[in-house]
Tab-separated table of C-alpha atoms and ligand atoms in Angstrom:
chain	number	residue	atom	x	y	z
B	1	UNK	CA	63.162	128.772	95.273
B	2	UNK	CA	61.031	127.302	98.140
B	3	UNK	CA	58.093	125.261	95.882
B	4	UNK	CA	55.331	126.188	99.437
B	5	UNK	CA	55.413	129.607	98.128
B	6	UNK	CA	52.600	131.288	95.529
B	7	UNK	CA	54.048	134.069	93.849
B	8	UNK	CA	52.081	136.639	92.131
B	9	UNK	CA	53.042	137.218	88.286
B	10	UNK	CA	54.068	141.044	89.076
B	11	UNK	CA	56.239	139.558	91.772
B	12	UNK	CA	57.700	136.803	89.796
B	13	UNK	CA	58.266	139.365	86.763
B	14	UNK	CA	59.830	141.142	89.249
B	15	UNK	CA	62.366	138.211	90.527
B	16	UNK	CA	63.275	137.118	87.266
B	17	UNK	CA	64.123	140.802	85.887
B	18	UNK	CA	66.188	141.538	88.842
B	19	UNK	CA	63.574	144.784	89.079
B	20	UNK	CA	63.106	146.097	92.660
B	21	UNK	CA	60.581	144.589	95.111
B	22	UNK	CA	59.223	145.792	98.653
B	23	UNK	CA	57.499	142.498	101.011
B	24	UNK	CA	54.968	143.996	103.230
B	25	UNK	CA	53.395	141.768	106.089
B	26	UNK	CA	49.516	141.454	106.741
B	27	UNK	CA	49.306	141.538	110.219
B	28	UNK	CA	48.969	144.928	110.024
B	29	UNK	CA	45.900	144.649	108.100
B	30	UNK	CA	44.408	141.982	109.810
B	31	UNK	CA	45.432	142.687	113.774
B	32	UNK	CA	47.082	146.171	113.463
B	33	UNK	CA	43.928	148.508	111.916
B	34	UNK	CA	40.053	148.574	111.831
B	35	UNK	CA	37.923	147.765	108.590
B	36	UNK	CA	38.074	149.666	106.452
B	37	UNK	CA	40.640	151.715	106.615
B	38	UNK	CA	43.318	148.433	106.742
B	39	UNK	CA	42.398	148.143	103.052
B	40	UNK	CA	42.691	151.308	102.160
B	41	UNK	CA	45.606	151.496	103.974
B	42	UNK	CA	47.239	148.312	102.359
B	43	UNK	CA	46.162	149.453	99.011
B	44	UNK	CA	48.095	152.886	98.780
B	45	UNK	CA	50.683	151.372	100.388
B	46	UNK	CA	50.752	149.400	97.159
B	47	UNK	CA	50.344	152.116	95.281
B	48	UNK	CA	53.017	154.160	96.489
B	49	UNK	CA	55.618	151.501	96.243
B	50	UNK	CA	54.550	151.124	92.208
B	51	UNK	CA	54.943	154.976	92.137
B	52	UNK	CA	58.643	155.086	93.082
B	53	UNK	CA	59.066	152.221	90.088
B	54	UNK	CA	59.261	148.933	92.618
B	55	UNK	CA	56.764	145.955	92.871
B	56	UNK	CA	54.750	145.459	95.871
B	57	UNK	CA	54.654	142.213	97.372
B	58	UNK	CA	52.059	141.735	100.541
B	59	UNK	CA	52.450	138.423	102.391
B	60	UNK	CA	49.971	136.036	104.057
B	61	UNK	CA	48.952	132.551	104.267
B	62	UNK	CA	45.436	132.209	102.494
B	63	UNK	CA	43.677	128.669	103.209
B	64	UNK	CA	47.362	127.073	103.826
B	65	UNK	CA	49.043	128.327	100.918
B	66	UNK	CA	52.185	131.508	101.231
B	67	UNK	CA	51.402	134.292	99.045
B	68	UNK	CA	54.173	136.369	97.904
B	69	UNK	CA	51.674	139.181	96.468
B	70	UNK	CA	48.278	138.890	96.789
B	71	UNK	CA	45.323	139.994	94.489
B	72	UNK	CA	42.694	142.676	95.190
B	73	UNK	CA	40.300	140.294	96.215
B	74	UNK	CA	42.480	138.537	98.908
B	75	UNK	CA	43.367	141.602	100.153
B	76	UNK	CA	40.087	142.628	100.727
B	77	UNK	CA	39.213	138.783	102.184
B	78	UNK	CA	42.330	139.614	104.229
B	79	UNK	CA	41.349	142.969	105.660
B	80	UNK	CA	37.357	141.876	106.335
B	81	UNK	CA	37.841	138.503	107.769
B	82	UNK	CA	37.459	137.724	110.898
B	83	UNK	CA	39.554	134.660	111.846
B	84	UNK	CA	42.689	135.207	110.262
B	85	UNK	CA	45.260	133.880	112.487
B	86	UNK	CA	48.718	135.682	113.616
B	87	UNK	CA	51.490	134.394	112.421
B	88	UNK	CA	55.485	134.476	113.724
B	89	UNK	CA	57.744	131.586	112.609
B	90	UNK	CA	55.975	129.315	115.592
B	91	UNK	CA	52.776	129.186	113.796
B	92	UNK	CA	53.733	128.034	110.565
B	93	UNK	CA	53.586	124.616	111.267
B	94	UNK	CA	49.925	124.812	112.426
B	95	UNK	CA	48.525	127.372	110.008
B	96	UNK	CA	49.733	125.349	106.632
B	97	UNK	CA	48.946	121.451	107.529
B	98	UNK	CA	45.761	122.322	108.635
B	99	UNK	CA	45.108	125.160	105.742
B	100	UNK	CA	44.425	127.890	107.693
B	101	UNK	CA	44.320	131.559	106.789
B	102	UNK	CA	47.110	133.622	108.530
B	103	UNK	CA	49.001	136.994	108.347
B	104	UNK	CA	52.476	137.271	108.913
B	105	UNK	CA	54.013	138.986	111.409
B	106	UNK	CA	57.351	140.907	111.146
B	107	UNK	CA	58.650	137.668	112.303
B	108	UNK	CA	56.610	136.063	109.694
B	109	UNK	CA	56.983	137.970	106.542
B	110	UNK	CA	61.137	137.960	106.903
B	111	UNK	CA	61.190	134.269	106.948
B	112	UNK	CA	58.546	134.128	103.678
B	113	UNK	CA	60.631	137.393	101.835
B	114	UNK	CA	63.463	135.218	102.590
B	115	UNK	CA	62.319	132.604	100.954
B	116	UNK	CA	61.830	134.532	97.971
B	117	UNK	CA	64.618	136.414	97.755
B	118	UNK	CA	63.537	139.628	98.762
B	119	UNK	CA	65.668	141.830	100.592
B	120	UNK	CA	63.772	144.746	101.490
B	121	UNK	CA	60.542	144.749	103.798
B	122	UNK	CA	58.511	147.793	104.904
B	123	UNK	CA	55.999	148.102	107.765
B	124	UNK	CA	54.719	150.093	110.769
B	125	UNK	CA	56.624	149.235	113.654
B	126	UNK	CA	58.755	146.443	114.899
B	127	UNK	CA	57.973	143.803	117.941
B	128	UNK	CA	60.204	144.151	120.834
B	129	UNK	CA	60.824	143.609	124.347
B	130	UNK	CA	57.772	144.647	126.502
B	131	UNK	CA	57.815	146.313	129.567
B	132	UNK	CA	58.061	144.112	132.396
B	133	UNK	CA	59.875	141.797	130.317
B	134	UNK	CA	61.904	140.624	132.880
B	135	UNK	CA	58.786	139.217	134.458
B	136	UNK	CA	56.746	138.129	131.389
B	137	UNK	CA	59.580	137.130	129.405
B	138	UNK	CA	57.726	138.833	126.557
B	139	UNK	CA	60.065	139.789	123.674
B	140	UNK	CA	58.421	139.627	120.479
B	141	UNK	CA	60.227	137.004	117.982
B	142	UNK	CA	60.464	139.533	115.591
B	143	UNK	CA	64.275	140.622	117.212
B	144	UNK	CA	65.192	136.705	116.743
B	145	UNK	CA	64.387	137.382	112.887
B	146	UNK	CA	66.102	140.278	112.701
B	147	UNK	CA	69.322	138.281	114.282
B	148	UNK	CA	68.835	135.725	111.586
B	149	UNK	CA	67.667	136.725	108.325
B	150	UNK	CA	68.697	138.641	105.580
B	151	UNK	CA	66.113	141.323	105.248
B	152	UNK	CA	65.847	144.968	105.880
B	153	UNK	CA	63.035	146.284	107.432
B	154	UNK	CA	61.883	149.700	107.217
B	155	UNK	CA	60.139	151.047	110.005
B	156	UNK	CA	58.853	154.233	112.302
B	157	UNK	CA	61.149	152.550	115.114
B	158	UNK	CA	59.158	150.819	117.810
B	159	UNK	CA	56.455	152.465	120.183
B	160	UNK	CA	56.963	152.972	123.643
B	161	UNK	CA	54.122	150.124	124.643
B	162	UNK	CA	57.562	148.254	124.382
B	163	UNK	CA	60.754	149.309	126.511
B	164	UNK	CA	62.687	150.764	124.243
B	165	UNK	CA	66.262	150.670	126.021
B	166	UNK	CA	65.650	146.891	126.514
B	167	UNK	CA	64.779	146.777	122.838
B	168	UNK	CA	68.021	148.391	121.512
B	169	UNK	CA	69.669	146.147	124.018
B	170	UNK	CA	68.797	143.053	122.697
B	171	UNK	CA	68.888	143.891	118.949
B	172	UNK	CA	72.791	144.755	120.081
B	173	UNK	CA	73.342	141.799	121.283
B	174	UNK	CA	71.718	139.944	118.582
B	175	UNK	CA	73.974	142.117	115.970
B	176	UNK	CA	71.287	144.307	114.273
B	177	UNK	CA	72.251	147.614	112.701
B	178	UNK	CA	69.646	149.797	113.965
B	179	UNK	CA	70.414	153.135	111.170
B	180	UNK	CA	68.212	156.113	111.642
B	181	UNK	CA	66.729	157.702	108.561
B	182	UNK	CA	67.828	161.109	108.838
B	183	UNK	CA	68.002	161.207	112.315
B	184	UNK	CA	70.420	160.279	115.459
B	185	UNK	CA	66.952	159.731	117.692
B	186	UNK	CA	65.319	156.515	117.389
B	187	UNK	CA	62.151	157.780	116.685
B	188	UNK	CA	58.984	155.910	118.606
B	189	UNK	CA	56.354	155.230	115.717
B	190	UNK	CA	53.779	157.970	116.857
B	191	UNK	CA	56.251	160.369	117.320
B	192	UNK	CA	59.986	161.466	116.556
B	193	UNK	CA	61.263	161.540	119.690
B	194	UNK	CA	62.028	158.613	122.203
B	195	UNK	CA	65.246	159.579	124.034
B	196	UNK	CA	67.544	157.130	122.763
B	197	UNK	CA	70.142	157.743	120.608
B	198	UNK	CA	71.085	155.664	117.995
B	199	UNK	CA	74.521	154.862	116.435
B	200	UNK	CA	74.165	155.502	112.659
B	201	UNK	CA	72.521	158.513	110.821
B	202	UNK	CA	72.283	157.917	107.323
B	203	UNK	CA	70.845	160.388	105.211
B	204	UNK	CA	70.005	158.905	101.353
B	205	UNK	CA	68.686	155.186	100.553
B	206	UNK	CA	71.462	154.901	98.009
B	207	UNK	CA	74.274	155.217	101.632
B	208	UNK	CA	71.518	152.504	103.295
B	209	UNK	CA	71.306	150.281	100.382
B	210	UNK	CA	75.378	150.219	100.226
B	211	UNK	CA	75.447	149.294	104.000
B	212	UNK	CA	73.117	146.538	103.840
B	213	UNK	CA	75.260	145.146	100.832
B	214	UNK	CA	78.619	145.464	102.788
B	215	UNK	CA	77.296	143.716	105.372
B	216	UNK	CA	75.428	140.324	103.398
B	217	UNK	CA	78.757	140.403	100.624
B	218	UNK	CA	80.629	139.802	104.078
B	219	UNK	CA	78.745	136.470	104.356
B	220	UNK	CA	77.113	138.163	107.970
B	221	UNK	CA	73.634	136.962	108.196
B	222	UNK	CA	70.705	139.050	110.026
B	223	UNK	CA	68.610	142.084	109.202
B	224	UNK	CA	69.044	145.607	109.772
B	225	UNK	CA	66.356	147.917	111.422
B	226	UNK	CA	66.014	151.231	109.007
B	227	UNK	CA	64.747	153.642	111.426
B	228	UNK	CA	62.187	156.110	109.487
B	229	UNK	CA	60.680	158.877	111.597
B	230	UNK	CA	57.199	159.772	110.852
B	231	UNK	CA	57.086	162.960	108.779
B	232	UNK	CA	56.895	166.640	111.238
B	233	UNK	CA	53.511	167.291	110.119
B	234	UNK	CA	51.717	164.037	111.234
B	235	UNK	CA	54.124	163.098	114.676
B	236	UNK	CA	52.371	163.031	117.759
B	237	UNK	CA	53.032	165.082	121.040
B	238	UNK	CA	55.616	162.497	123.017
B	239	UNK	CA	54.264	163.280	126.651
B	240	UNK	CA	50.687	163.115	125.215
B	241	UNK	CA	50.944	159.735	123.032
B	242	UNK	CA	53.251	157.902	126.442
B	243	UNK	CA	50.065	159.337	128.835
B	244	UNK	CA	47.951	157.248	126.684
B	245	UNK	CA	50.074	154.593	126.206
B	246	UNK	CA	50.492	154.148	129.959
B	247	UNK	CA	47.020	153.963	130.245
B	248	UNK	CA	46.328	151.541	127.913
B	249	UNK	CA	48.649	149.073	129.739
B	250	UNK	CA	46.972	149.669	132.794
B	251	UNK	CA	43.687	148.484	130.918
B	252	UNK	CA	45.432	145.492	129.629
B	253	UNK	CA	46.734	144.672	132.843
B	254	UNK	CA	43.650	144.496	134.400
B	255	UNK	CA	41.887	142.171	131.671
B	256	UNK	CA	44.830	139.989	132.056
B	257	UNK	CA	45.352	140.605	128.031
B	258	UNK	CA	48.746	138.143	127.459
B	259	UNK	CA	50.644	136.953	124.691
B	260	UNK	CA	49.842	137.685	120.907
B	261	UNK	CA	46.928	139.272	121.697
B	262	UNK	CA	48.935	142.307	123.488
B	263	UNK	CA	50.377	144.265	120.876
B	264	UNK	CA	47.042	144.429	118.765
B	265	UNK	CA	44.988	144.838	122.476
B	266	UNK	CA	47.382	148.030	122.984
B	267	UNK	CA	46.926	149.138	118.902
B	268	UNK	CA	43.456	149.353	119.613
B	269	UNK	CA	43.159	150.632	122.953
B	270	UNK	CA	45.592	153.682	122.150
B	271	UNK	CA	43.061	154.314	119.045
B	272	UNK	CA	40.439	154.742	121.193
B	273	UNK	CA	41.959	156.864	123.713
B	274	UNK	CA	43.045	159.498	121.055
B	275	UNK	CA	39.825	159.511	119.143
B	276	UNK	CA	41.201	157.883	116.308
B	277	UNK	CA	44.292	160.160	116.500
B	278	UNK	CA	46.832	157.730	116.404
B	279	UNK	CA	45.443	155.681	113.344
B	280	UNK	CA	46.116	158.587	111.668
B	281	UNK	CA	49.386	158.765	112.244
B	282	UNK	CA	49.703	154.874	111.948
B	283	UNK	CA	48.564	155.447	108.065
B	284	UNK	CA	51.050	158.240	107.697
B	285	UNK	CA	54.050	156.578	109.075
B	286	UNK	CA	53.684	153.322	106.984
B	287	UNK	CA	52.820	155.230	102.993
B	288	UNK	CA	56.500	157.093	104.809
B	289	UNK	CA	58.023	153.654	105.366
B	290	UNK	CA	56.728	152.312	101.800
B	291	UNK	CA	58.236	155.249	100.148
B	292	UNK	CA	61.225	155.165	101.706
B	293	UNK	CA	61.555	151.281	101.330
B	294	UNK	CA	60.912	151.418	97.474
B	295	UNK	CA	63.834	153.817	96.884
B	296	UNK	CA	66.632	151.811	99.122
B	297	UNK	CA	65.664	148.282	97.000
B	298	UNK	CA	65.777	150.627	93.852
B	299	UNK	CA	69.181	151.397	95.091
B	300	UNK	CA	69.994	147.771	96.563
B	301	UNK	CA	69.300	146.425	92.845
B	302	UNK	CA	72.024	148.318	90.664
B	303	UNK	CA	74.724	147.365	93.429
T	401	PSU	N1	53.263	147.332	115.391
T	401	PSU	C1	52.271	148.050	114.827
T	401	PSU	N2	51.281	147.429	114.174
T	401	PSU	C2	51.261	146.084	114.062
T	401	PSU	C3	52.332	145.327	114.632
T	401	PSU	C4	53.312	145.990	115.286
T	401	PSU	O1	52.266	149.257	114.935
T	401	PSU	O2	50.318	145.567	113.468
T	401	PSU	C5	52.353	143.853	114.441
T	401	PSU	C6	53.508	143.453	113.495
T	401	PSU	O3	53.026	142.449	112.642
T	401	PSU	C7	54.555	142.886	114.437
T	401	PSU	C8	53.680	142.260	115.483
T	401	PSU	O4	55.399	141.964	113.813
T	401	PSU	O5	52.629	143.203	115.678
T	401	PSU	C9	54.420	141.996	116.779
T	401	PSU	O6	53.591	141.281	117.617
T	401	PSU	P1	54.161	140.703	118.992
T	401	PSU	O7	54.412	141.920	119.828
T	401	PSU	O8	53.053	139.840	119.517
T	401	PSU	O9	55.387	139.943	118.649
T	402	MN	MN1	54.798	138.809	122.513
């Protein structure tokens, strides 16, 4: 095992015992939600992993040092500070010689559950290819992860501040299973619905947990994108939720908003626009992705 990383005990028990764990990134709680609801939200996300009988582990880069699990106290740290960096595999470099404080992206925490041997990852949504990509050249390194390492990542499918066709595209090309959760649609984080149809329904985590196995006992490296839509009750209208999301690129345009800043620019933005709206069905969608997540490595360990 890499000797950079910190593992928390309930992790390591976890490792040794061959017992199922979940990695979780922290960008979410640092970039992707307001204080306080970030730690509330990273908390029962915890908690509902431990309730399906699997072991939590959040990852982030306190004061130059990987966590694989972090306390109570450094998630809190983690969801009040201020300058907690962003972290893809670009940053790591940076953020650990000079003993910074950093969350991982999707990008991030693949690399780091990698390196611990964890095969199962849950979050909001996954980075893409932006519209006007083939201008800004902005495709999140989050698909080059999923190309390359051997983690599953549970998500609510990607929202539609990205281009979604060119998204799909490129994971193709790059060899990702993209498996919808009960669904043929490739659902767009806020809501069910994006248009696109995807290849694969699968409809239990035992059927995903056998897939992901048949493809890693093959020796083929790369992760697999395990589309979760967000539950009926909580999904926001589609025309609705793409008004405001055109909108908030508009804004973004104009303050010349680039780079990693963008996606959590647009998070916020659209959170303002619906009154708070879509946080809530940010929170939803990821206790539906930790749920769901928990029961495939349950699964994925008695293969
Ligand atoms: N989508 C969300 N919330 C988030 C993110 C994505 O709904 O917080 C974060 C994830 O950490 C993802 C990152 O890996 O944004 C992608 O950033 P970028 O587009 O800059 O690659
Ligand atoms: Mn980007």
């Amino acid at each position: 095992m890499n000797s950079n990383l910190s593992i928390h005990p309930e992790v390591q028990n976890a490792r040794v015992n061959n017992l199922p764990i979940v990695a979780l990134e922290s960008t979410i709680i640092s970039h992707g939600m307001p204080y306080p609801e970030n730690i509330k939200m990273a908390l029962r996300v915890e908690e509902i992993i431990r309730a399906e009988g699997a072991v939590p582990a959040t990852i982030a880069i306190l004061n130059g040092q990987i966590k694989v699990g972090l306390t109570r106290d450094e998630l809190q740290e983690l969801a009040q500070s201020k300058d907690v960096l962003k972290v893809s595999k670009r940053d790591f470099g940076y953020v650990l010689s000079q003993k910074k404080t950093g969350a991982t992206t999707v990008s991030a925490t693949m690399l780091i559950a990698e390196m611990a041997g964890i095969k199962v990852f849950a979050t909001g949504g996954i980075g893409g290819v932006h519209r006007g990509a083939e201008k800004t050249f902005d495709i999140s390194r989050d698909l080059e992860e999923l190309a390359n390492v051997n983690v599953a990542v549970v998500c609510a499918g990607a929202k539609s501040i990205l281009d979604l066709g060119l998204t799909l595209e490129f994971l193709e090309t790059k060899g990702v299973e993209v498996l919808g959760y009960q669904t043929k649609e490739l659902p767009a984080f806020y809501s069910r619905e994006s248009g696109f149809d995807l290849d694969y329904q699968m409809d239990t985590p035992e059927d995903i947990a056998k897939l992901i196995h048949a493809k890693w006992s093959l020796g083929l490296s790369g992760g697999v994108v395990v589309a979760n839509p967000i539950p009926k009750k909580y999904s926001m209208d589609a025309q609705k939720i793409d008004q405001v999301i055109l909108e908030a690129l508009d804004k973004a345009q104009l303050l010349g908003i680039k780079g990693k800043e963008t996606t959590p620019f647009l998070l916020s933005k659209i959170k303002e626009l619906t009154q708070g709206d879509s946080l809530d069905a940010n929170l939803e969608l990821v206790f539906n992705n930790a749920k769901l997540a928990a029961q495939i490595a349950k699964f994925y360990v008695m293969i």
